[in-house]
């Protein structure tokens, strides 16, 4: 066959590959959730310095705050932004509203700010707002269609993180299954995500499981410490930690509805360093143990017992303690770092200031802030080299 006759076939195969290529919104295996329900945390520019010093390349934010997206310009850090639950009804109505949202909150920051994904809503299915259940899929479809219209669908992933409340059973892992009430909404959502090659995002917290039932759950099993673990008789697989079991329960649930090839990514996991008297296990020692062991486990790029060849990816919750979050005390104490930028406990991360440093440092504004950020990175890397 001549080279001229081969050209159309090569072009055809290239177009097929491009059309069905996956958007990889997660480099490596370790990311962090950057929540900002607080009035005492570092400015976004300082957060870039902190993340860069710790070589954290993936973050997830819960909105599309312009100050944050501007601060991350040129950092190389990959970001998943959030389309908040409060926007879903409006976005679900028609594609034009989704297009406008992208023009306002995404396009102006590209390509210098590496926006790699949009999380449409958070923990919708399994929640108590049935109206949001109904508008989630139309909103997701309109966001994806809008990305296509703006020629961004090949570089920006669309997803929607879920809580453990979507499952009816998770133990043993092979029994993992979605609730019957969730299935009429989950199955069409999964079908669409399968078509556009998006992963399944789950917020998986061994801490919450242990806090709910401390008398029946082995704390060591939840903290990745030495333990007999559990044996899944159906798969003949052994689990020595709850985190892996939660991930594989998600895979099992997906398989039961026909999506055995869909990747599971943990969009949130973490452990509280403080809590109310009735919040079992919420203390600094356990938070340090969980996050230290989890970080080491993720950096090994290992899979789970059920999916040994698929490295687990996870976003840790959270970067800072958030003093304005409602709810029990634990909700305000998931941070890897304190509000002044010092470490909450030592798991090998680098705080840019010692614990006694003035909080006022982080409030510095003006033309000299970027220069100070660069100086901090250089000094920190020198000290830790």
Short mmCIF file of C-alpha atoms in Angstrom, two decimals:
data_model
loop_
_atom_site.label_atom_id
_atom_site.label_comp_id
_atom_site.label_asym_id
_atom_site.label_seq_id
_atom_site.Cartn_x
_atom_site.Cartn_y
_atom_site.Cartn_z
CA UNK A 1 0.00 0.00 0.00
CA UNK A 2 1.39 3.44 -0.94
CA UNK A 3 2.11 6.11 1.67
CA UNK A 4 -0.55 8.32 0.12
CA UNK A 5 -3.22 5.65 0.57
CA UNK A 6 -2.08 5.04 4.15
CA UNK A 7 -2.54 8.66 5.15
CA UNK A 8 -6.37 8.62 5.39
CA UNK A 9 -6.24 5.51 7.60
CA UNK A 10 -3.60 7.03 9.87
CA UNK A 11 -5.68 10.19 10.18
CA UNK A 12 -8.79 8.13 10.93
CA UNK A 13 -7.04 6.12 13.65
CA UNK A 14 -5.60 9.31 15.16
CA UNK A 15 -9.04 10.90 15.35
CA UNK A 16 -10.49 7.80 17.03
CA UNK A 17 -7.67 7.84 19.59
CA UNK A 18 -8.21 11.52 20.32
CA UNK A 19 -12.00 11.13 20.53
CA UNK A 20 -11.79 8.43 23.17
CA UNK A 21 -8.65 9.46 25.03
CA UNK A 22 -8.95 9.73 28.77
CA UNK A 23 -8.47 12.99 30.64
CA UNK A 24 -6.01 12.27 33.42
CA UNK A 25 -6.78 14.91 36.03
CA UNK A 26 -4.46 13.40 38.64
CA UNK A 27 -0.66 13.27 38.31
CA UNK A 28 0.86 10.75 40.68
CA UNK A 29 -1.15 9.36 43.59
CA UNK A 30 -1.17 11.99 46.37
CA UNK A 31 -3.30 15.13 46.46
CA UNK A 32 -4.81 17.44 49.06
CA UNK A 33 -8.18 19.13 49.50
CA UNK A 34 -7.77 22.87 49.95
CA UNK A 35 -10.84 23.91 51.92
CA UNK A 36 -11.26 27.55 52.93
CA UNK A 37 -14.17 27.76 55.36
CA UNK A 38 -12.00 29.81 57.70
CA UNK A 39 -10.95 33.38 58.42
CA UNK A 40 -7.45 32.68 59.69
CA UNK A 41 -5.63 30.65 57.03
CA UNK A 42 -2.81 31.74 54.71
CA UNK A 43 -3.46 33.78 51.58
CA UNK A 44 -3.64 31.73 48.34
CA UNK A 45 -0.20 32.98 47.24
CA UNK A 46 1.31 31.54 50.42
CA UNK A 47 -0.56 28.29 49.89
CA UNK A 48 1.19 27.92 46.52
CA UNK A 49 4.50 28.34 48.35
CA UNK A 50 3.51 25.71 50.91
CA UNK A 51 2.40 23.17 48.31
CA UNK A 52 5.45 23.75 46.13
CA UNK A 53 7.81 23.26 49.06
CA UNK A 54 6.11 19.93 49.79
CA UNK A 55 6.03 18.84 46.14
CA UNK A 56 2.24 18.45 46.24
CA UNK A 57 1.10 18.59 42.62
CA UNK A 58 -2.64 17.92 42.96
CA UNK A 59 -5.28 19.89 44.84
CA UNK A 60 -9.04 20.02 44.92
CA UNK A 61 -11.00 23.15 45.82
CA UNK A 62 -14.73 23.32 46.43
CA UNK A 63 -15.49 26.34 44.25
CA UNK A 64 -13.88 28.37 41.46
CA UNK A 65 -12.60 31.27 43.53
CA UNK A 66 -10.83 33.71 41.23
CA UNK A 67 -8.22 34.75 43.80
CA UNK A 68 -7.18 31.12 44.25
CA UNK A 69 -7.08 30.40 40.51
CA UNK A 70 -5.03 33.55 39.91
CA UNK A 71 -2.57 32.65 42.68
CA UNK A 72 -1.94 29.22 41.15
CA UNK A 73 -1.01 30.72 37.78
CA UNK A 74 2.29 29.28 36.61
CA UNK A 75 2.66 26.98 39.63
CA UNK A 76 2.23 23.76 37.66
CA UNK A 77 -0.09 22.45 40.37
CA UNK A 78 -3.10 20.63 38.90
CA UNK A 79 -6.48 21.67 40.24
CA UNK A 80 -9.94 20.17 40.34
CA UNK A 81 -12.43 22.98 40.90
CA UNK A 82 -15.95 22.62 42.26
CA UNK A 83 -19.28 23.60 40.79
CA UNK A 84 -21.15 24.05 44.07
CA UNK A 85 -24.41 22.30 44.88
CA UNK A 86 -26.15 25.68 44.88
CA UNK A 87 -25.53 26.07 41.13
CA UNK A 88 -26.83 22.68 39.99
CA UNK A 89 -30.48 23.65 39.40
CA UNK A 90 -29.51 26.62 37.27
CA UNK A 91 -26.83 24.76 35.28
CA UNK A 92 -29.17 21.82 34.66
CA UNK A 93 -31.72 24.02 32.87
CA UNK A 94 -29.72 24.60 29.69
CA UNK A 95 -26.24 24.36 28.24
CA UNK A 96 -25.88 28.12 27.70
CA UNK A 97 -25.75 28.69 31.45
CA UNK A 98 -23.01 26.08 31.75
CA UNK A 99 -21.09 27.75 28.92
CA UNK A 100 -21.32 31.11 30.69
CA UNK A 101 -20.11 29.60 33.97
CA UNK A 102 -17.06 28.20 32.18
CA UNK A 103 -16.39 31.50 30.42
CA UNK A 104 -16.54 33.30 33.77
CA UNK A 105 -14.68 30.79 35.95
CA UNK A 106 -12.44 28.62 33.78
CA UNK A 107 -11.46 30.11 30.43
CA UNK A 108 -9.87 33.33 31.80
CA UNK A 109 -7.35 31.32 33.83
CA UNK A 110 -6.24 28.86 31.14
CA UNK A 111 -3.68 27.64 30.30
CA UNK A 112 -1.42 29.18 32.96
CA UNK A 113 -3.56 27.82 35.81
CA UNK A 114 -3.77 24.07 35.32
CA UNK A 115 -7.48 23.42 35.79
CA UNK A 116 -7.76 19.69 35.10
CA UNK A 117 -11.20 18.81 36.39
CA UNK A 118 -14.62 20.10 37.41
CA UNK A 119 -16.43 18.35 40.26
CA UNK A 120 -20.13 18.94 39.62
CA UNK A 121 -21.70 19.00 43.07
CA UNK A 122 -20.43 17.18 46.15
CA UNK A 123 -22.05 14.22 47.89
CA UNK A 124 -25.41 14.72 46.14
CA UNK A 125 -26.66 11.14 45.82
CA UNK A 126 -27.23 9.70 49.26
CA UNK A 127 -27.95 13.16 50.65
CA UNK A 128 -31.33 14.44 51.77
CA UNK A 129 -32.14 16.82 48.90
CA UNK A 130 -34.03 14.77 46.32
CA UNK A 131 -34.36 17.74 43.99
CA UNK A 132 -30.59 17.78 43.63
CA UNK A 133 -30.61 14.05 42.88
CA UNK A 134 -32.84 14.79 39.90
CA UNK A 135 -30.81 17.67 38.49
CA UNK A 136 -27.32 16.18 38.98
CA UNK A 137 -27.13 14.26 35.70
CA UNK A 138 -28.57 17.09 33.53
CA UNK A 139 -26.07 19.47 35.15
CA UNK A 140 -23.18 17.07 34.51
CA UNK A 141 -24.21 16.65 30.87
CA UNK A 142 -24.53 20.39 30.32
CA UNK A 143 -21.10 21.06 31.83
CA UNK A 144 -19.53 18.42 29.60
CA UNK A 145 -21.34 19.71 26.50
CA UNK A 146 -20.18 23.22 27.37
CA UNK A 147 -16.59 21.98 27.64
CA UNK A 148 -16.97 20.40 24.21
CA UNK A 149 -18.34 23.63 22.77
CA UNK A 150 -15.35 25.54 24.16
CA UNK A 151 -12.95 22.77 23.03
CA UNK A 152 -11.89 21.98 26.57
CA UNK A 153 -13.32 18.48 27.00
CA UNK A 154 -10.02 16.79 26.09
CA UNK A 155 -8.12 18.53 28.89
CA UNK A 156 -10.71 19.03 31.66
CA UNK A 157 -12.41 16.08 33.33
CA UNK A 158 -16.00 16.11 34.63
CA UNK A 159 -16.82 14.21 37.82
CA UNK A 160 -19.07 14.23 40.90
CA UNK A 161 -17.74 12.95 44.27
CA UNK A 162 -19.95 10.71 46.41
CA UNK A 163 -20.12 9.91 50.10
CA UNK A 164 -20.27 6.41 51.58
CA UNK A 165 -24.02 7.01 51.99
CA UNK A 166 -24.55 5.84 48.39
CA UNK A 167 -23.76 2.27 49.47
CA UNK A 168 -26.20 -0.13 51.05
CA UNK A 169 -23.44 -2.53 52.12
CA UNK A 170 -19.65 -2.38 52.14
CA UNK A 171 -18.62 -5.40 54.24
CA UNK A 172 -16.99 -7.62 53.26
CA UNK A 173 -15.56 -5.64 50.31
CA UNK A 174 -16.86 -8.12 47.72
CA UNK A 175 -20.42 -7.48 48.97
CA UNK A 176 -20.16 -3.77 48.17
CA UNK A 177 -23.40 -2.56 46.57
CA UNK A 178 -25.28 0.67 45.98
CA UNK A 179 -28.50 1.38 47.84
CA UNK A 180 -31.61 0.43 45.91
CA UNK A 181 -32.95 3.96 46.35
CA UNK A 182 -29.80 5.41 44.78
CA UNK A 183 -29.60 3.08 41.78
CA UNK A 184 -32.20 4.84 39.55
CA UNK A 185 -30.01 7.96 39.69
CA UNK A 186 -26.58 6.36 39.98
CA UNK A 187 -26.83 3.99 37.01
CA UNK A 188 -27.50 6.65 34.34
CA UNK A 189 -24.82 8.86 35.90
CA UNK A 190 -22.31 6.00 35.73
CA UNK A 191 -23.35 5.27 32.16
CA UNK A 192 -22.55 8.82 31.14
CA UNK A 193 -19.25 8.87 33.05
CA UNK A 194 -18.33 5.60 31.37
CA UNK A 195 -18.98 7.16 27.96
CA UNK A 196 -16.72 10.15 28.69
CA UNK A 197 -14.12 8.05 30.55
CA UNK A 198 -14.48 9.72 33.94
CA UNK A 199 -13.55 7.86 37.14
CA UNK A 200 -15.75 7.20 40.16
CA UNK A 201 -14.89 9.56 43.02
CA UNK A 202 -15.64 8.47 46.58
CA UNK A 203 -15.12 10.25 49.92
CA UNK A 204 -13.83 7.39 52.08
CA UNK A 205 -13.20 7.97 55.80
CA UNK A 206 -12.11 5.10 58.07
CA UNK A 207 -12.27 7.75 60.83
CA UNK A 208 -16.02 8.20 60.38
CA UNK A 209 -16.56 4.44 60.34
CA UNK A 210 -14.54 4.01 63.53
CA UNK A 211 -16.20 6.98 65.23
CA UNK A 212 -19.62 5.48 64.51
CA UNK A 213 -18.82 2.02 65.85
CA UNK A 214 -15.61 1.97 67.93
CA UNK A 215 -16.61 -1.12 69.89
CA UNK A 216 -16.68 -3.32 66.77
CA UNK A 217 -13.97 -1.80 64.58
CA UNK A 218 -10.30 -2.46 65.28
CA UNK A 219 -8.56 0.92 65.57
CA UNK A 220 -5.32 -0.57 64.27
CA UNK A 221 -7.18 -1.78 61.17
CA UNK A 222 -8.45 1.76 60.56
CA UNK A 223 -4.97 3.30 61.09
CA UNK A 224 -2.92 0.99 58.81
CA UNK A 225 -1.21 -0.52 61.87
CA UNK A 226 -0.35 -4.18 62.42
CA UNK A 227 -3.56 -6.19 62.65
CA UNK A 228 -4.99 -9.60 61.68
CA UNK A 229 -7.21 -7.70 59.24
CA UNK A 230 -10.13 -9.35 57.49
CA UNK A 231 -10.50 -12.20 55.02
CA UNK A 232 -13.02 -11.93 52.19
CA UNK A 233 -14.21 -15.50 51.63
CA UNK A 234 -15.77 -14.77 48.22
CA UNK A 235 -12.64 -13.31 46.62
CA UNK A 236 -10.19 -15.12 48.93
CA UNK A 237 -8.45 -11.78 49.47
CA UNK A 238 -6.97 -10.47 52.70
CA UNK A 239 -7.27 -6.86 53.85
CA UNK A 240 -4.92 -5.42 56.45
CA UNK A 241 -6.47 -1.94 56.45
CA UNK A 242 -9.92 -0.38 56.14
CA UNK A 243 -8.92 2.16 53.48
CA UNK A 244 -8.17 -0.55 50.90
CA UNK A 245 -11.36 -2.37 51.88
CA UNK A 246 -13.41 0.79 51.27
CA UNK A 247 -11.88 1.29 47.84
CA UNK A 248 -12.50 -2.33 46.85
CA UNK A 249 -16.09 -2.17 48.14
CA UNK A 250 -16.54 0.69 45.67
CA UNK A 251 -15.09 -1.43 42.88
CA UNK A 252 -17.42 -4.28 43.84
CA UNK A 253 -20.45 -1.99 43.73
CA UNK A 254 -19.43 -0.72 40.30
CA UNK A 255 -18.97 -4.26 39.02
CA UNK A 256 -22.45 -5.23 40.15
CA UNK A 257 -23.97 -2.57 37.88
CA UNK A 258 -21.72 -3.35 34.93
CA UNK A 259 -18.79 -0.93 35.28
CA UNK A 260 -15.88 -3.17 36.24
CA UNK A 261 -13.38 -1.09 34.25
CA UNK A 262 -14.19 2.26 35.88
CA UNK A 263 -11.35 3.57 38.05
CA UNK A 264 -12.05 4.51 41.67
CA UNK A 265 -10.34 7.63 43.03
CA UNK A 266 -10.65 8.73 46.66
CA UNK A 267 -11.72 12.38 46.55
CA UNK A 268 -11.54 12.80 50.34
CA UNK A 269 -9.99 10.90 53.21
CA UNK A 270 -8.39 11.98 56.47
CA UNK A 271 -8.47 11.83 60.25
CA UNK A 272 -9.44 14.51 62.78
CA UNK A 273 -6.81 15.64 65.29
CA UNK A 274 -9.43 16.85 67.79
CA UNK A 275 -13.09 16.17 68.48
CA UNK A 276 -15.91 16.25 70.95
CA UNK A 277 -16.00 13.85 73.88
CA UNK A 278 -18.24 11.44 71.96
CA UNK A 279 -16.03 11.42 68.86
CA UNK A 280 -13.96 8.29 69.38
CA UNK A 281 -10.44 8.34 68.02
CA UNK A 282 -10.27 12.06 67.24
CA UNK A 283 -6.83 13.05 68.53
CA UNK A 284 -3.42 14.15 67.30
CA UNK A 285 -1.79 10.74 67.76
CA UNK A 286 -4.34 8.95 65.57
CA UNK A 287 -4.43 11.72 62.97
CA UNK A 288 -0.64 11.58 62.66
CA UNK A 289 -0.63 7.79 62.44
CA UNK A 290 -3.38 7.64 59.80
CA UNK A 291 -2.04 10.39 57.56
CA UNK A 292 1.58 9.28 57.88
CA UNK A 293 0.77 5.67 57.00
CA UNK A 294 -1.63 6.72 54.24
CA UNK A 295 0.95 9.03 52.65
CA UNK A 296 3.59 6.29 52.68
CA UNK A 297 1.08 3.84 51.23
CA UNK A 298 0.06 6.19 48.39
CA UNK A 299 3.63 7.12 47.49
CA UNK A 300 4.38 3.43 46.90
CA UNK A 301 1.87 3.61 44.00
CA UNK A 302 0.35 0.27 44.94
CA UNK A 303 -3.05 -1.07 44.02
CA UNK A 304 -5.60 -2.76 46.26
CA UNK A 305 -6.05 -6.50 46.80
CA UNK A 306 -8.83 -6.53 44.17
CA UNK A 307 -7.07 -4.19 41.72
CA UNK A 308 -3.34 -4.74 42.35
CA UNK A 309 -2.28 -3.18 39.03
CA UNK A 310 -4.25 0.06 39.51
CA UNK A 311 -2.39 2.42 41.86
CA UNK A 312 -4.70 4.04 44.40
CA UNK A 313 -5.03 7.82 44.13
CA UNK A 314 -6.39 9.97 46.94
CA UNK A 315 -6.92 13.58 47.98
CA UNK A 316 -6.25 14.08 51.68
CA UNK A 317 -8.71 16.13 53.69
CA UNK A 318 -7.57 18.72 54.43
CA UNK A 319 -4.78 21.23 53.99
CA UNK A 320 -5.75 23.44 56.98
CA UNK A 321 -7.93 23.31 60.04
CA UNK A 322 -11.04 25.34 59.10
CA UNK A 323 -12.31 27.30 62.08
CA UNK A 324 -15.65 28.37 60.57
CA UNK A 325 -16.96 24.94 59.59
CA UNK A 326 -20.23 23.98 61.31
CA UNK A 327 -20.89 20.70 63.05
CA UNK A 328 -18.91 18.73 65.64
CA UNK A 329 -15.43 19.77 66.70
CA UNK A 330 -13.82 17.20 64.41
CA UNK A 331 -15.07 19.10 61.34
CA UNK A 332 -12.73 21.97 62.21
CA UNK A 333 -9.67 19.81 62.87
CA UNK A 334 -8.75 17.77 59.80
CA UNK A 335 -5.82 19.99 58.73
CA UNK A 336 -2.32 18.80 57.94
CA UNK A 337 -1.25 22.36 58.71
CA UNK A 338 -2.19 24.93 61.30
CA UNK A 339 -3.51 28.33 60.33
CA UNK A 340 -0.04 29.92 60.55
CA UNK A 341 1.43 27.50 58.02
CA UNK A 342 3.24 25.31 60.54
CA UNK A 343 2.68 21.57 60.54
CA UNK A 344 -0.13 20.21 62.70
CA UNK A 345 1.99 17.09 63.33
CA UNK A 346 5.04 15.58 61.68
CA UNK A 347 4.40 13.24 58.74
CA UNK A 348 7.34 14.40 56.66
CA UNK A 349 5.73 17.57 55.32
CA UNK A 350 7.45 20.93 55.55
CA UNK A 351 5.90 23.83 57.38
CA UNK A 352 7.19 27.13 56.07
CA UNK A 353 7.09 28.79 59.48
CA UNK A 354 7.68 27.41 62.99
CA UNK A 355 4.67 27.03 65.25
CA UNK A 356 5.55 30.18 67.20
CA UNK A 357 5.78 32.37 64.08
CA UNK A 358 3.58 35.39 63.83
CA UNK A 359 0.31 34.83 62.03
CA UNK A 360 0.67 38.31 60.63
CA UNK A 361 3.30 37.05 58.17
CA UNK A 362 0.62 35.38 56.10
CA UNK A 363 -1.42 38.56 55.91
CA UNK A 364 1.30 40.42 54.02
CA UNK A 365 -0.01 41.83 50.77
CA UNK A 366 1.36 43.96 47.95
CA UNK A 367 4.02 43.78 45.29
CA UNK A 368 6.56 42.08 47.59
CA UNK A 369 4.41 39.02 48.41
CA UNK A 370 5.51 36.96 45.33
CA UNK A 371 9.17 37.73 46.14
CA UNK A 372 8.69 36.55 49.72
CA UNK A 373 7.05 33.36 48.44
CA UNK A 374 10.08 32.59 46.24
CA UNK A 375 12.47 33.32 49.11
CA UNK A 376 10.49 30.97 51.41
CA UNK A 377 10.63 28.15 48.86
CA UNK A 378 14.39 28.53 48.33
CA UNK A 379 15.17 28.76 52.05
CA UNK A 380 12.90 25.82 52.93
CA UNK A 381 14.34 23.58 50.23
CA UNK A 382 17.89 24.50 51.38
CA UNK A 383 17.10 23.66 55.00
CA UNK A 384 15.48 20.35 54.09
CA UNK A 385 18.03 19.31 51.46
#
